mmCIF file of C-alpha atoms and ligand atoms in Angstrom:
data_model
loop_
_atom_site.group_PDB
_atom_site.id
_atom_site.type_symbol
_atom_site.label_atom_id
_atom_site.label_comp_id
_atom_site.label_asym_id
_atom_site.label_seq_id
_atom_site.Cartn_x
_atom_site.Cartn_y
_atom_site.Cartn_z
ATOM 1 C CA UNK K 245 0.000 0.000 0.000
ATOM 2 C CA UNK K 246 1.525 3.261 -0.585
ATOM 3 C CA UNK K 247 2.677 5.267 2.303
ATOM 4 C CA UNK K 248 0.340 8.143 2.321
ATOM 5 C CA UNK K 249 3.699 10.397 3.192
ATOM 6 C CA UNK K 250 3.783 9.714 -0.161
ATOM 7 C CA UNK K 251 0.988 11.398 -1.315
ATOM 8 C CA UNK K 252 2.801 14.721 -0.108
ATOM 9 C CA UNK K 253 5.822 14.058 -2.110
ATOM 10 C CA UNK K 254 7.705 13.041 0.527
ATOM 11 C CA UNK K 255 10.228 10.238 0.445
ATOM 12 C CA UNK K 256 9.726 7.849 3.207
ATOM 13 C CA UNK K 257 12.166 5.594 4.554
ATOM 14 C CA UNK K 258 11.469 2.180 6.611
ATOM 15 C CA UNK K 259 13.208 0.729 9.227
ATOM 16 C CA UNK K 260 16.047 -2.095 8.498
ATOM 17 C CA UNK K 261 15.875 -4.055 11.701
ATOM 18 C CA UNK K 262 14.501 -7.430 11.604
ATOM 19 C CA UNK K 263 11.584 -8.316 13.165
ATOM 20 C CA UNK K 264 10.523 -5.013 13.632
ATOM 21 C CA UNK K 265 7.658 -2.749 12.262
ATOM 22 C CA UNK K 266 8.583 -1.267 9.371
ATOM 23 C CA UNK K 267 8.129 2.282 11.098
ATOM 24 C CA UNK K 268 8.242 5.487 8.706
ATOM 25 C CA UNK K 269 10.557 7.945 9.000
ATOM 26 C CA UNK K 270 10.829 10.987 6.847
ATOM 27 C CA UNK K 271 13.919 13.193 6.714
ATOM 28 C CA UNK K 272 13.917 15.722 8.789
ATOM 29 C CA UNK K 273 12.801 18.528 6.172
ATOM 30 C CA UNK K 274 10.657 16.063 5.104
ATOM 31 C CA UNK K 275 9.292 15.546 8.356
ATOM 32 C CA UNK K 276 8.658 19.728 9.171
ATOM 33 C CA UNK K 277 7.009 20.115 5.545
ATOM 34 C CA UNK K 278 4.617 17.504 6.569
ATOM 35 C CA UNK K 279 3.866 19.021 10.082
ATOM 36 C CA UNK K 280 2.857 22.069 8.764
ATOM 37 C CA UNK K 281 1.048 20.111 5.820
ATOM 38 C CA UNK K 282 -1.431 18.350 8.330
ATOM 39 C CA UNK K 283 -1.916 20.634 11.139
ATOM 40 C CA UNK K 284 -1.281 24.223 10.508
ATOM 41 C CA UNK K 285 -4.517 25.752 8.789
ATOM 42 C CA UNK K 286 -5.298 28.560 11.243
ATOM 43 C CA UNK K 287 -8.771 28.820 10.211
ATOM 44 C CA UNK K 288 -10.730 25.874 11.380
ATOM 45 C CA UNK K 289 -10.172 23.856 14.412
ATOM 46 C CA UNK K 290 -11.250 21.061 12.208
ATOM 47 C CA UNK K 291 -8.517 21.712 10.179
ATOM 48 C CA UNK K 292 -6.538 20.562 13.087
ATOM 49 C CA UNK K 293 -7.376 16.724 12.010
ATOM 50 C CA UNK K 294 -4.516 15.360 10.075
ATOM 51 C CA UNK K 295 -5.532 13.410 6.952
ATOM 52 C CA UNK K 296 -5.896 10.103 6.358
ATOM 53 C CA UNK K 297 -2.816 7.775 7.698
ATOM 54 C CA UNK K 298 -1.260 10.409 10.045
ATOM 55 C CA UNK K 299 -1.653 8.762 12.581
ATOM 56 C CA UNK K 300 2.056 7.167 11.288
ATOM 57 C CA UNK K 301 3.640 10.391 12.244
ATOM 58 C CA UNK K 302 3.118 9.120 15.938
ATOM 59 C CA UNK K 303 6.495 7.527 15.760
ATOM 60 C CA UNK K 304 8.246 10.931 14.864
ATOM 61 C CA UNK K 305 9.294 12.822 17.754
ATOM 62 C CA UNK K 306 9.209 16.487 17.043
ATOM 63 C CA UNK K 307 11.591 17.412 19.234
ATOM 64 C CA UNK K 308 14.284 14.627 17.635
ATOM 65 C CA UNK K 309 14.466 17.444 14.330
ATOM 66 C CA UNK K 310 17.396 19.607 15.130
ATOM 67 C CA UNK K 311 17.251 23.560 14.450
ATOM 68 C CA UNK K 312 18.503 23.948 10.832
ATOM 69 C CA UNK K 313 20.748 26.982 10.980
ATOM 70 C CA UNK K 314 22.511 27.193 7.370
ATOM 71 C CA UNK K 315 21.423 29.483 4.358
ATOM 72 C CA UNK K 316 18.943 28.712 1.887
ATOM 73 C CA UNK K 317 21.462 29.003 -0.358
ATOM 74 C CA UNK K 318 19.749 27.045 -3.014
ATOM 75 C CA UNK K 319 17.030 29.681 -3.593
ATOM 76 C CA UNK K 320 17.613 32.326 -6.344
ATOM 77 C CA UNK K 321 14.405 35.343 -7.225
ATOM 78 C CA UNK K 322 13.176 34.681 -10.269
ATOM 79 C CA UNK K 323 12.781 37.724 -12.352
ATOM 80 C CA UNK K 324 10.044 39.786 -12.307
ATOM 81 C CA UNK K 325 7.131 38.791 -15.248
ATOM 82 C CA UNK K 326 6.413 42.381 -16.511
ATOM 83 C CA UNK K 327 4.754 45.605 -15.574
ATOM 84 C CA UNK K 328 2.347 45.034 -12.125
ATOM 85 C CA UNK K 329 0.282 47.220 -9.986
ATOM 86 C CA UNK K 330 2.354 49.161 -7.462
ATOM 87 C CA UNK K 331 0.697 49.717 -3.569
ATOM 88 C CA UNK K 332 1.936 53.595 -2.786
ATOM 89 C CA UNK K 333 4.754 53.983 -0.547
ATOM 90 C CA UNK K 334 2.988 54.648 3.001
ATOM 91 C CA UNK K 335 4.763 55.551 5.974
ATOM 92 C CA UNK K 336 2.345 55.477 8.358
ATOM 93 C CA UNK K 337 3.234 54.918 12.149
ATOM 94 C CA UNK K 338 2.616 51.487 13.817
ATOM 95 C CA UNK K 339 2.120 52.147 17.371
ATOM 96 C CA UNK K 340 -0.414 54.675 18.937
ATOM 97 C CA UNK K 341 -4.038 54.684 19.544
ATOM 98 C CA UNK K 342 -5.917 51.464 19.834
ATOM 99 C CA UNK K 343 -6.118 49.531 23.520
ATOM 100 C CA UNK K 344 -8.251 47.381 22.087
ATOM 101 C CA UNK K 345 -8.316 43.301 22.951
ATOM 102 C CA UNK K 346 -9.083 41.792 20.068
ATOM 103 C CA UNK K 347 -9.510 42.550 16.596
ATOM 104 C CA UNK K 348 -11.392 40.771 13.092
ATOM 105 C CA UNK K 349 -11.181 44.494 11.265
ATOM 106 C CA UNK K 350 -10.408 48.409 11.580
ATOM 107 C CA UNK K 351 -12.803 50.918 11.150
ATOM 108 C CA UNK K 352 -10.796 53.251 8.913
ATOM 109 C CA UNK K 353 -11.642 56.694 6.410
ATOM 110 C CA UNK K 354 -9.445 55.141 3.475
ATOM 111 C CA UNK K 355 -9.417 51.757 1.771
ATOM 112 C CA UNK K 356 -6.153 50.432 3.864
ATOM 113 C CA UNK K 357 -6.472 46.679 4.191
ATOM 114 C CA UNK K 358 -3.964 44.337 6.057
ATOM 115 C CA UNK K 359 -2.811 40.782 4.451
ATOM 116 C CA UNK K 360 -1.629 37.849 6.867
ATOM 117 C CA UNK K 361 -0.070 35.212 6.163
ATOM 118 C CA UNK K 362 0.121 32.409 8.759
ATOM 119 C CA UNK K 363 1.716 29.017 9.561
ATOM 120 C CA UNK K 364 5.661 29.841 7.740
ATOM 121 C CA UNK K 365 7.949 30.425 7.161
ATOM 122 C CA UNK K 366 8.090 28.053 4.860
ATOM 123 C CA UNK K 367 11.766 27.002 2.751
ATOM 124 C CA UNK K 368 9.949 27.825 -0.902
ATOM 125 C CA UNK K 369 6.843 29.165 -0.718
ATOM 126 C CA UNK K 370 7.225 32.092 1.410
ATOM 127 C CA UNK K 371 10.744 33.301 -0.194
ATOM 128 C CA UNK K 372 8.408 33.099 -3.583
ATOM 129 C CA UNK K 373 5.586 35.082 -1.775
ATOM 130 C CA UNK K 374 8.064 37.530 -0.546
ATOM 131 C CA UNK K 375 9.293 37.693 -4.546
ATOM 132 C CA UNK K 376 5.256 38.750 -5.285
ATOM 133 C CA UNK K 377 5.078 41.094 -2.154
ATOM 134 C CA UNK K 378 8.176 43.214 -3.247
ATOM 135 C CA UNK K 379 7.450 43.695 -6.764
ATOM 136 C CA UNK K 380 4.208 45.471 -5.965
ATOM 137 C CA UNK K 381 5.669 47.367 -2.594
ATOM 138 C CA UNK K 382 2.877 45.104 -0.683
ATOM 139 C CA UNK K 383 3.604 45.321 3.204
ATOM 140 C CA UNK K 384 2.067 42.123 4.801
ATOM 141 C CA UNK K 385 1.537 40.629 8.145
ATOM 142 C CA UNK K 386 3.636 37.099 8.883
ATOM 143 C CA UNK K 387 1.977 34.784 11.798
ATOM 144 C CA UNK K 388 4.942 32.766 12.134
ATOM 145 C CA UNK K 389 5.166 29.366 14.269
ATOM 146 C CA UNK K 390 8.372 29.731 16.433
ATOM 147 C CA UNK K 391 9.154 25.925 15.323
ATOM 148 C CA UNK K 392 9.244 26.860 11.689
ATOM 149 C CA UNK K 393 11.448 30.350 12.400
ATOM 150 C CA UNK K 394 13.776 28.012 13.917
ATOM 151 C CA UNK K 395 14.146 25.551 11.512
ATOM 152 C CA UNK K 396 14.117 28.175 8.795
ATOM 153 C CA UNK K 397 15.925 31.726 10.303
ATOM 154 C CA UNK K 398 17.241 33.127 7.788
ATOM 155 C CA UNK K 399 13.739 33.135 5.666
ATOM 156 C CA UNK K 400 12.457 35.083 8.396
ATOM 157 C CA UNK K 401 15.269 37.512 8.408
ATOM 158 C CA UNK K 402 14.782 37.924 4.470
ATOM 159 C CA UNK K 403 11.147 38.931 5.554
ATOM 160 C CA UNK K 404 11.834 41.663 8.468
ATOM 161 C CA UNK K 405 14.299 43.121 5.894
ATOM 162 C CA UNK K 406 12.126 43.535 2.970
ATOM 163 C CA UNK K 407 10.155 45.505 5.450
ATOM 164 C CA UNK K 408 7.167 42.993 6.584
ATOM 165 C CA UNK K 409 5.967 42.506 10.266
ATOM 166 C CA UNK K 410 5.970 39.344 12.163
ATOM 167 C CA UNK K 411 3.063 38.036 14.472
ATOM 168 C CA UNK K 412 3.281 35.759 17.001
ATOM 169 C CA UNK K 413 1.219 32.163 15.927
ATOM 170 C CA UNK K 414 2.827 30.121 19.311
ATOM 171 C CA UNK K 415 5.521 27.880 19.042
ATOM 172 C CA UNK K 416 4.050 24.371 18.341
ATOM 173 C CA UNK K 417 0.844 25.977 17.045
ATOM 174 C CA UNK K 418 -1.888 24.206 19.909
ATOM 175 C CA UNK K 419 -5.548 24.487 20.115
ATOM 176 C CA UNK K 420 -4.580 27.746 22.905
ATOM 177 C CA UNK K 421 -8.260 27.373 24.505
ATOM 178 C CA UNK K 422 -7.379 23.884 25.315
ATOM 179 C CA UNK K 423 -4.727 24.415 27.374
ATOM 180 C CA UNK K 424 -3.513 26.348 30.972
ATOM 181 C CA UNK K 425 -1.845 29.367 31.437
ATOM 182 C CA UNK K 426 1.898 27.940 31.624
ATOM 183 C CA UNK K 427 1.473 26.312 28.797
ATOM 184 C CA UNK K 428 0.086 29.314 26.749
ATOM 185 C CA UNK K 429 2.751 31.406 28.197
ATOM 186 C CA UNK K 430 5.178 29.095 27.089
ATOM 187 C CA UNK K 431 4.158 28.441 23.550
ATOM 188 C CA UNK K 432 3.729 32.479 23.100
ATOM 189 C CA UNK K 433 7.213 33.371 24.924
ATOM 190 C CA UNK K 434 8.915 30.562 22.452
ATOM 191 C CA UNK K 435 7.738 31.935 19.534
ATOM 192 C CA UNK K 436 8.839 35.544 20.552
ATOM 193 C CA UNK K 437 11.878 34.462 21.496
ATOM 194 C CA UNK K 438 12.959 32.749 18.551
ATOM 195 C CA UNK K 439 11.602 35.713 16.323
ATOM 196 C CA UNK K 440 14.279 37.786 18.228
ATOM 197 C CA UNK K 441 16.904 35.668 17.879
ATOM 198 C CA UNK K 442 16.210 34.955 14.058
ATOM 199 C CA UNK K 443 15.643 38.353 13.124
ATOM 200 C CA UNK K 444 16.130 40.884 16.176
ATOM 201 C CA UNK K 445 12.978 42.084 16.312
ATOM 202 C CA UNK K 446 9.794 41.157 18.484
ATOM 203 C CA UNK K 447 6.260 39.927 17.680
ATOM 204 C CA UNK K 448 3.498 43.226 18.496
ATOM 205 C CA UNK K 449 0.349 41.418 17.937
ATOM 206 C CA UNK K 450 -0.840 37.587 18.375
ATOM 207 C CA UNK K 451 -3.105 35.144 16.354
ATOM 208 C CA UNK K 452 -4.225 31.785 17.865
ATOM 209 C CA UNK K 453 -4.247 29.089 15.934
ATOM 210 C CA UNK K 454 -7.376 27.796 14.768
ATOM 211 C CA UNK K 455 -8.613 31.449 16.336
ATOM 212 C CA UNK K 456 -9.199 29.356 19.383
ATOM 213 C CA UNK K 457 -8.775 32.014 22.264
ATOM 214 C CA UNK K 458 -10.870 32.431 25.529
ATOM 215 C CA UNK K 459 -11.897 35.395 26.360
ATOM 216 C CA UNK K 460 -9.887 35.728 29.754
ATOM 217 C CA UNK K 461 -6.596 34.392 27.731
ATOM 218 C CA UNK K 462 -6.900 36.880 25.401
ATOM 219 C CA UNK K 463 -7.534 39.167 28.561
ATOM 220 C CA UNK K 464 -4.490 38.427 30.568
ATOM 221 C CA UNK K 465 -2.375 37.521 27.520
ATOM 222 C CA UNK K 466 -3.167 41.453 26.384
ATOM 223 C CA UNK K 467 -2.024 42.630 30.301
ATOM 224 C CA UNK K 468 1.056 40.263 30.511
ATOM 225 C CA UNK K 469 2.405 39.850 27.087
ATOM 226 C CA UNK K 470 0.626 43.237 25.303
ATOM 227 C CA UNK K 471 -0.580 41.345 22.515
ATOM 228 C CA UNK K 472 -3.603 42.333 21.054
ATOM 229 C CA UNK K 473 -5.070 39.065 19.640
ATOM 230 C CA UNK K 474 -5.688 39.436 15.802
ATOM 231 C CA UNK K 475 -8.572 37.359 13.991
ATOM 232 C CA UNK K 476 -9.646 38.306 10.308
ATOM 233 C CA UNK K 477 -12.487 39.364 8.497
ATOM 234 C CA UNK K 478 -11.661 37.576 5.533
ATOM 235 C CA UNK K 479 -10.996 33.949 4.915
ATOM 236 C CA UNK K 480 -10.896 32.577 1.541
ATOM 237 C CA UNK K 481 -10.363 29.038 3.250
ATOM 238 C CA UNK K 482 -7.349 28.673 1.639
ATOM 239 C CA UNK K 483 -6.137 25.588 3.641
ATOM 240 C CA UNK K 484 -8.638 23.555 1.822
ATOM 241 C CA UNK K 485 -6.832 23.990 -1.420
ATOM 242 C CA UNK K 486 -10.021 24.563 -3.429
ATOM 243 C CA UNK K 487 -7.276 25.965 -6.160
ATOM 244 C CA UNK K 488 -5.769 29.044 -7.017
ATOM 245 C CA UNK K 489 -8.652 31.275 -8.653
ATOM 246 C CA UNK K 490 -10.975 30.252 -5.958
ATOM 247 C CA UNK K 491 -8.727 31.719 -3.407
ATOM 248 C CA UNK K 492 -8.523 34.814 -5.763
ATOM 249 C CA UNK K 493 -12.361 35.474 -5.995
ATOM 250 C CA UNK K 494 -13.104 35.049 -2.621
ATOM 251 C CA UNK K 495 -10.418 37.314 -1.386
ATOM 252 C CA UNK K 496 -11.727 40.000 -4.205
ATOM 253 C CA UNK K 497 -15.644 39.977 -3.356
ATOM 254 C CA UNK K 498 -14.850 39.557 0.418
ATOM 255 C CA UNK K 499 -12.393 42.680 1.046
ATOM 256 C CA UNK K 500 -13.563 45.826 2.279
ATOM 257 C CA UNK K 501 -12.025 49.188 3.643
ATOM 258 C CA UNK K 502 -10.540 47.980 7.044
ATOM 259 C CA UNK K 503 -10.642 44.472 6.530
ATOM 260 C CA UNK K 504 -7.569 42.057 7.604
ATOM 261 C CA UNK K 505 -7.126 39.038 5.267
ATOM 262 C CA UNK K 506 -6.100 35.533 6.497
ATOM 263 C CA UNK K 507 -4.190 33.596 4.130
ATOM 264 C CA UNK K 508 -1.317 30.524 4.546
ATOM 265 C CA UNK K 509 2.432 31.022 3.054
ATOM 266 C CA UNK K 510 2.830 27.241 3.770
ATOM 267 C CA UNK K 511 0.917 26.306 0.679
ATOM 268 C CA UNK K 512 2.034 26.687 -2.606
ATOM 269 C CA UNK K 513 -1.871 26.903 -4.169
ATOM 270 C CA UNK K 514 -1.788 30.178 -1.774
ATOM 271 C CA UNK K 515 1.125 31.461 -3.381
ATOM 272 C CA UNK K 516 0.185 30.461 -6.322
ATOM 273 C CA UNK K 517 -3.406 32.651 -6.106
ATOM 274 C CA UNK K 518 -1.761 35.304 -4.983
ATOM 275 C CA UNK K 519 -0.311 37.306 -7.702
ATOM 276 C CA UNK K 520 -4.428 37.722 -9.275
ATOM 277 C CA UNK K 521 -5.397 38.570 -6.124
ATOM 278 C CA UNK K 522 -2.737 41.418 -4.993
ATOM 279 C CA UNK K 523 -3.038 42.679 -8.592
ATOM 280 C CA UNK K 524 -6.922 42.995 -8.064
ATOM 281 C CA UNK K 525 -6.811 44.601 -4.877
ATOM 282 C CA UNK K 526 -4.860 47.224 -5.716
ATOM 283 C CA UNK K 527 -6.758 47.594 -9.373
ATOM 284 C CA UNK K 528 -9.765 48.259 -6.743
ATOM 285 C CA UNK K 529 -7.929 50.993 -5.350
ATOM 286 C CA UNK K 530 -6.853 48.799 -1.824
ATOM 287 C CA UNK K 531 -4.064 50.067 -0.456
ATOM 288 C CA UNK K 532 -1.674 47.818 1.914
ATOM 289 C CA UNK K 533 -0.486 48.117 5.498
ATOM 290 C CA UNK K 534 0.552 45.847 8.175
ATOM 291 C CA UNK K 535 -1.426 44.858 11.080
ATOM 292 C CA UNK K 536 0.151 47.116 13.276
ATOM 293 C CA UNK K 537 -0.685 50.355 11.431
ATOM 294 C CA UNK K 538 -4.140 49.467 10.332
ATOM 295 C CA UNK K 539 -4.608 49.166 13.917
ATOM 296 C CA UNK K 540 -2.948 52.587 14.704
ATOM 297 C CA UNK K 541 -4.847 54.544 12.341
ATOM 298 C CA UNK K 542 -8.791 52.943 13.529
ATOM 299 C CA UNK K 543 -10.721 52.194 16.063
ATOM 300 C CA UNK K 544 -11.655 48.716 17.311
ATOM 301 C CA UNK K 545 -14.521 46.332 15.840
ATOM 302 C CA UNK K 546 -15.770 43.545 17.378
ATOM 303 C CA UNK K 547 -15.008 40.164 16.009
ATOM 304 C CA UNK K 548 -17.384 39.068 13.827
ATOM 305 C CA UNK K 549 -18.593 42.166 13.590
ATOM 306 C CA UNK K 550 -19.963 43.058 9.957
ATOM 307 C CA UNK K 551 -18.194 45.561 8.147
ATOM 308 C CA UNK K 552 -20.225 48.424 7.463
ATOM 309 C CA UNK K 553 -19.478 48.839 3.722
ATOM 310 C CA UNK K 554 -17.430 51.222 1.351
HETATM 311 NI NI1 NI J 736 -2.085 28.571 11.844
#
């Protein structure tokens, strides 16, 4: 039967020793591809349910994958594919005015909209998202999992230099509502800690994966930590992989003046939509910001909340 590892493209090796289970082990990129494959969709809890067979990975121990530290050297921008829209140069502050708790959208006078991108960074996809981002002057919002900024550093640095802001998306990404305060404290201190040490700066604002937050958490989190916790007002359901122009239209009829966009860099049918669907934004007169200054130039909305039109 094949290994349904293989499905993802990943090569799968079996154990030699006789008389034992032939247990599957991936390599170790192979192994932190798949992770974030199965279980990273931010959107859904059900998305939290790895597919069929997955229950293999039991025999891989997460923590066995040592921190890869060396260059993507292998990587090299591919040139740019003609004349694209261009988002205006804005330099608009990123700190000031809003206390608020939690967030889903900004109330704000101009069409300023904020794109995330969760659940990287990720070896090839993000580097090629970053590729799309620059040649349009696009400013986006990176939930990062602190496992994946270790394993991957120096795409995270590439990121903070081309001018982008990271969010905090925990270290191991857990359902957060499921679990106490130590262990949310932990997962959230991880991830900030290996943002800093990949890229010297710190994590301002916080999405829980799955947007599964309690109230109080996101209460004492906001006290302790200073994290306002950021949900979306947009979700194209891109971790579903319902293909590239799907992703494109829903993004398109969904977005409105103050909206902030969820979206994965981990899979390439993102990445792949997203060219179409920056170009359309900004043909619609959207103009991009990160997280933190959409939230410095409005006032709060309540999740769920529905946006009150152009
Ligand atoms: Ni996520």
């Amino acid at each position: 039967m094949k290994n349904p590892l293989q499905t993802f493209g990943f090569q799968v090796l079996t154990s030699s020793k006789t008389g034992e289970p032939a247990l599957p082990r991936l390599s170790r990129r192979g192994f932190i591809a798949l992770s974030a494959s199965l279980g990273s969709s931010c959107s859904m809890i059900s998305s939290a349910k790895p597919d069929a067979g997955a229950d293999d990975l039991a025999t891989v121990d997460p923590a066995s994958a040592p921190a890869r530290t060396t260059a993507n050297t292998t990587y090299r921008t591919p040139k740019v594919q003609g004349p694209v829209p261009r988002n205006p140069d804005l330099n608009l502050p990123s700190s000031g005015a809003s206390s608020g708790i939690t967030f889903s959208r900004v109330s704000v006078a101009q069409p300023y909209i904020a794109i995330t991108f969760d659940d990287g960074p990720h070896p090839k996809n993000t580097p090629r998202l970053l590729d799309m981002l620059r040649e349009r002057n696009i400013k986006a919002t990176f939930y990062v999992i602190g496992r994946n900024v270790d394993l991957y550093p120096n795409v995270l640095r590439r990121t903070v230099s081309e001018g982008h802001e990271i969010g905090n998306h925990t270290y191991n990404h857990p359902i957060l509502s499921k679990l106490g305060d130590s262990t949310v404290r932990d997962e959230l201190t991880k991830c900030r800690d290996a943002v800093a040490r990949a890229a010297g700066v710190k994590p301002r604002t916080l999405r829980p994966p799955y947007g599964a937050l309690l109230q109080r958490q996101r209460e004492w989190i906001h006290r302790e930590l200073e994290y306002p916790t950021i949900m979306w007002s947009v979700d194209p359901l891109d971790w579903k992989r319902p293909g590239a122009s799907v992703v494109t239209s829903r993004i398109l009829s969904n977005t409105t003046p103050g909206a902030i966009v969820l979206a994965h860099d981990l899979h390439a049918s993102t990445v792949d939509a997203m060219p179409a669907t920056l170009d359309g934004l900004l043909r619609k007169g959207f103009k991009f910001v990160t997280v933190s200054q959409l939230l410095a130039m409005g006032s709060q909305t309540a999740p769920g909340q529905v946006a009150s039109g152009q």
